[in-house]
């Protein structure tokens, strides 16, 4: 990035070349008079959930070269919106950490550990046809269990589990050795 030292406009090499189409430049590129190279600087630390970093006008340093400067901008005008964004980010990270597939062995051991395994057969038997038969097939013959399959959602509801409890069961199941 380069800066026009008179107007303080920031331009790329390509933009400078486009402004002066009949000019040849050496390789490597050397900016014409009136332009100076802007030395990059790292962006400041910030919370990407609630803040953004914006490039500001470069600054001429005591070393007589231009350095990039940054400004941290708040994304939310009030605390309520900021708190909502933090909560949404936390929930998104939690959901991303929930395993989507576990083995049937892991699922059964997690249900056993939670004291729910004895209730599975009763929950399946309480379903009406053809859901009952489909659930029995899934329970008896599946090698894996997928978090968002209708069988899992149906069984979770029949066992009285919330979405969070179901997520926690999958997390506990995945922690067991495969």
PDB file of C-alpha atoms in Angstrom, residues 16-142:
ATOM      1  CA  UNK A  16      -0.907   4.170  -9.041  1.00  0.00           C
ATOM      2  CA  UNK A  17      -0.090   2.474 -12.362  1.00  0.00           C
ATOM      3  CA  UNK A  18      -3.664   3.095 -13.563  1.00  0.00           C
ATOM      4  CA  UNK A  19      -3.384   6.802 -12.738  1.00  0.00           C
ATOM      5  CA  UNK A  20      -0.210   7.049 -14.831  1.00  0.00           C
ATOM      6  CA  UNK A  21      -0.773   4.633 -17.755  1.00  0.00           C
ATOM      7  CA  UNK A  22       2.021   6.041 -19.941  1.00  0.00           C
ATOM      8  CA  UNK A  23       4.726   5.685 -17.291  1.00  0.00           C
ATOM      9  CA  UNK A  24       7.212   2.839 -17.061  1.00  0.00           C
ATOM     10  CA  UNK A  25       8.250   1.723 -13.601  1.00  0.00           C
ATOM     11  CA  UNK A  26      11.329  -0.215 -12.569  1.00  0.00           C
ATOM     12  CA  UNK A  27      11.161  -3.746 -11.208  1.00  0.00           C
ATOM     13  CA  UNK A  28      10.757  -3.926  -8.303  1.00  0.00           C
ATOM     14  CA  UNK A  29       8.162  -1.158  -8.313  1.00  0.00           C
ATOM     15  CA  UNK A  30       9.250   2.256  -7.069  1.00  0.00           C
ATOM     16  CA  UNK A  31       6.461   4.734  -6.434  1.00  0.00           C
ATOM     17  CA  UNK A  32       6.662   8.107  -8.205  1.00  0.00           C
ATOM     18  CA  UNK A  33       7.364  11.344  -6.371  1.00  0.00           C
ATOM     19  CA  UNK A  34       4.548  12.333  -4.065  1.00  0.00           C
ATOM     20  CA  UNK A  35       3.856   8.724  -3.020  1.00  0.00           C
ATOM     21  CA  UNK A  36       5.402   6.792  -0.165  1.00  0.00           C
ATOM     22  CA  UNK A  37       5.292   3.161   0.874  1.00  0.00           C
ATOM     23  CA  UNK A  38       3.102   2.453   3.906  1.00  0.00           C
ATOM     24  CA  UNK A  39       4.732  -0.039   6.245  1.00  0.00           C
ATOM     25  CA  UNK A  40       2.211  -2.565   7.536  1.00  0.00           C
ATOM     26  CA  UNK A  41       1.625  -2.910  11.263  1.00  0.00           C
ATOM     27  CA  UNK A  42      -0.271  -5.642  13.093  1.00  0.00           C
ATOM     28  CA  UNK A  43      -3.919  -5.087  13.847  1.00  0.00           C
ATOM     29  CA  UNK A  44      -4.667  -4.327  17.500  1.00  0.00           C
ATOM     30  CA  UNK A  45      -6.150  -6.955  19.772  1.00  0.00           C
ATOM     31  CA  UNK A  46      -9.935  -6.881  19.719  1.00  0.00           C
ATOM     32  CA  UNK A  47     -12.996  -9.031  20.312  1.00  0.00           C
ATOM     33  CA  UNK A  48     -14.220 -10.015  16.821  1.00  0.00           C
ATOM     34  CA  UNK A  49     -17.692 -10.756  18.209  1.00  0.00           C
ATOM     35  CA  UNK A  50     -18.288  -7.207  19.424  1.00  0.00           C
ATOM     36  CA  UNK A  51     -15.608  -5.133  17.698  1.00  0.00           C
ATOM     37  CA  UNK A  52     -14.112  -4.557  14.265  1.00  0.00           C
ATOM     38  CA  UNK A  53     -10.750  -3.198  13.221  1.00  0.00           C
ATOM     39  CA  UNK A  54     -10.684  -0.428  10.666  1.00  0.00           C
ATOM     40  CA  UNK A  55      -7.642   0.965   8.867  1.00  0.00           C
ATOM     41  CA  UNK A  56      -7.153   4.656   9.486  1.00  0.00           C
ATOM     42  CA  UNK A  57      -4.837   7.208   7.903  1.00  0.00           C
ATOM     43  CA  UNK A  58      -1.208   6.076   8.060  1.00  0.00           C
ATOM     44  CA  UNK A  59       1.118   8.102  10.234  1.00  0.00           C
ATOM     45  CA  UNK A  60       4.508   9.593   9.411  1.00  0.00           C
ATOM     46  CA  UNK A  61       6.854   8.325  12.136  1.00  0.00           C
ATOM     47  CA  UNK A  62       9.975   9.845  13.642  1.00  0.00           C
ATOM     48  CA  UNK A  63      11.915   7.462  11.387  1.00  0.00           C
ATOM     49  CA  UNK A  64      10.452   9.430   8.447  1.00  0.00           C
ATOM     50  CA  UNK A  65       8.401   6.581   7.040  1.00  0.00           C
ATOM     51  CA  UNK A  66       4.683   6.003   6.907  1.00  0.00           C
ATOM     52  CA  UNK A  67       3.127   3.274   9.066  1.00  0.00           C
ATOM     53  CA  UNK A  68      -0.374   1.838   8.905  1.00  0.00           C
ATOM     54  CA  UNK A  69      -2.637   2.802  11.808  1.00  0.00           C
ATOM     55  CA  UNK A  70      -5.769   1.065  13.073  1.00  0.00           C
ATOM     56  CA  UNK A  71      -8.890   1.908  15.005  1.00  0.00           C
ATOM     57  CA  UNK A  72     -11.045  -0.496  17.004  1.00  0.00           C
ATOM     58  CA  UNK A  73     -14.757   0.107  16.360  1.00  0.00           C
ATOM     59  CA  UNK A  74     -17.568  -1.125  18.597  1.00  0.00           C
ATOM     60  CA  UNK A  75     -20.144  -3.067  16.558  1.00  0.00           C
ATOM     61  CA  UNK A  76     -23.041  -2.520  18.962  1.00  0.00           C
ATOM     62  CA  UNK A  77     -24.430   0.748  20.253  1.00  0.00           C
ATOM     63  CA  UNK A  78     -25.868  -0.656  23.474  1.00  0.00           C
ATOM     64  CA  UNK A  79     -24.957  -3.297  26.032  1.00  0.00           C
ATOM     65  CA  UNK A  80     -28.093  -5.351  25.388  1.00  0.00           C
ATOM     66  CA  UNK A  81     -27.171  -5.917  21.727  1.00  0.00           C
ATOM     67  CA  UNK A  82     -23.557  -6.616  22.681  1.00  0.00           C
ATOM     68  CA  UNK A  83     -24.648  -9.204  25.271  1.00  0.00           C
ATOM     69  CA  UNK A  84     -26.959 -10.836  22.711  1.00  0.00           C
ATOM     70  CA  UNK A  85     -24.095 -11.112  20.214  1.00  0.00           C
ATOM     71  CA  UNK A  86     -21.822 -12.658  22.847  1.00  0.00           C
ATOM     72  CA  UNK A  87     -24.546 -15.140  23.835  1.00  0.00           C
ATOM     73  CA  UNK A  88     -25.181 -16.072  20.179  1.00  0.00           C
ATOM     74  CA  UNK A  89     -21.454 -16.582  19.588  1.00  0.00           C
ATOM     75  CA  UNK A  90     -21.124 -18.716  22.717  1.00  0.00           C
ATOM     76  CA  UNK A  91     -24.091 -20.861  21.650  1.00  0.00           C
ATOM     77  CA  UNK A  92     -22.721 -21.225  18.106  1.00  0.00           C
ATOM     78  CA  UNK A  93     -19.371 -22.401  19.502  1.00  0.00           C
ATOM     79  CA  UNK A  94     -21.125 -24.835  21.838  1.00  0.00           C
ATOM     80  CA  UNK A  95     -23.181 -26.260  18.979  1.00  0.00           C
ATOM     81  CA  UNK A  96     -20.102 -26.557  16.756  1.00  0.00           C
ATOM     82  CA  UNK A  97     -18.436 -28.646  19.470  1.00  0.00           C
ATOM     83  CA  UNK A  98     -21.316 -31.159  19.637  1.00  0.00           C
ATOM     84  CA  UNK A  99     -20.353 -34.366  17.811  1.00  0.00           C
ATOM     85  CA  UNK A 100     -22.742 -35.122  14.971  1.00  0.00           C
ATOM     86  CA  UNK A 101     -22.091 -38.885  14.803  1.00  0.00           C
ATOM     87  CA  UNK A 102     -21.195 -41.457  17.445  1.00  0.00           C
ATOM     88  CA  UNK A 103     -21.119 -45.230  17.327  1.00  0.00           C
ATOM     89  CA  UNK A 104     -24.104 -47.130  18.627  1.00  0.00           C
ATOM     90  CA  UNK A 105     -21.847 -48.570  21.345  1.00  0.00           C
ATOM     91  CA  UNK A 106     -20.900 -45.054  22.460  1.00  0.00           C
ATOM     92  CA  UNK A 107     -24.566 -43.988  22.410  1.00  0.00           C
ATOM     93  CA  UNK A 108     -25.673 -46.956  24.502  1.00  0.00           C
ATOM     94  CA  UNK A 109     -22.856 -46.465  27.022  1.00  0.00           C
ATOM     95  CA  UNK A 110     -23.703 -42.754  27.315  1.00  0.00           C
ATOM     96  CA  UNK A 111     -27.378 -43.616  27.872  1.00  0.00           C
ATOM     97  CA  UNK A 112     -26.342 -46.194  30.473  1.00  0.00           C
ATOM     98  CA  UNK A 113     -24.130 -43.648  32.220  1.00  0.00           C
ATOM     99  CA  UNK A 114     -27.001 -41.157  32.296  1.00  0.00           C
ATOM    100  CA  UNK A 115     -29.399 -43.781  33.670  1.00  0.00           C
ATOM    101  CA  UNK A 116     -31.541 -43.593  30.529  1.00  0.00           C
ATOM    102  CA  UNK A 117     -30.798 -46.927  28.864  1.00  0.00           C
ATOM    103  CA  UNK A 118     -33.624 -48.842  30.612  1.00  0.00           C
ATOM    104  CA  UNK A 119     -36.147 -46.275  29.355  1.00  0.00           C
ATOM    105  CA  UNK A 120     -35.188 -46.657  25.666  1.00  0.00           C
ATOM    106  CA  UNK A 121     -37.147 -49.889  25.073  1.00  0.00           C
ATOM    107  CA  UNK A 122     -40.214 -48.451  26.818  1.00  0.00           C
ATOM    108  CA  UNK A 123     -39.936 -45.207  24.818  1.00  0.00           C
ATOM    109  CA  UNK A 124     -39.708 -47.142  21.544  1.00  0.00           C
ATOM    110  CA  UNK A 125     -42.636 -49.402  22.486  1.00  0.00           C
ATOM    111  CA  UNK A 126     -44.747 -46.333  23.337  1.00  0.00           C
ATOM    112  CA  UNK A 127     -44.443 -45.048  19.757  1.00  0.00           C
ATOM    113  CA  UNK A 128     -47.211 -45.683  17.264  1.00  0.00           C
ATOM    114  CA  UNK A 129     -46.768 -47.624  14.021  1.00  0.00           C
ATOM    115  CA  UNK A 130     -44.874 -47.232  11.732  1.00  0.00           C
ATOM    116  CA  UNK A 131     -42.567 -45.031  13.873  1.00  0.00           C
ATOM    117  CA  UNK A 132     -42.270 -47.795  16.443  1.00  0.00           C
ATOM    118  CA  UNK A 133     -41.015 -50.370  13.931  1.00  0.00           C
ATOM    119  CA  UNK A 134     -38.667 -47.883  12.286  1.00  0.00           C
ATOM    120  CA  UNK A 135     -37.236 -46.903  15.678  1.00  0.00           C
ATOM    121  CA  UNK A 136     -36.722 -50.581  16.601  1.00  0.00           C
ATOM    122  CA  UNK A 137     -34.812 -51.156  13.358  1.00  0.00           C
ATOM    123  CA  UNK A 138     -32.655 -48.082  13.956  1.00  0.00           C
ATOM    124  CA  UNK A 139     -31.986 -49.090  17.577  1.00  0.00           C
ATOM    125  CA  UNK A 140     -31.141 -52.707  16.797  1.00  0.00           C
ATOM    126  CA  UNK A 141     -29.256 -52.446  13.498  1.00  0.00           C
ATOM    127  CA  UNK A 142     -27.619 -49.028  13.195  1.00  0.00           C
TER     128      UNK A 142
END
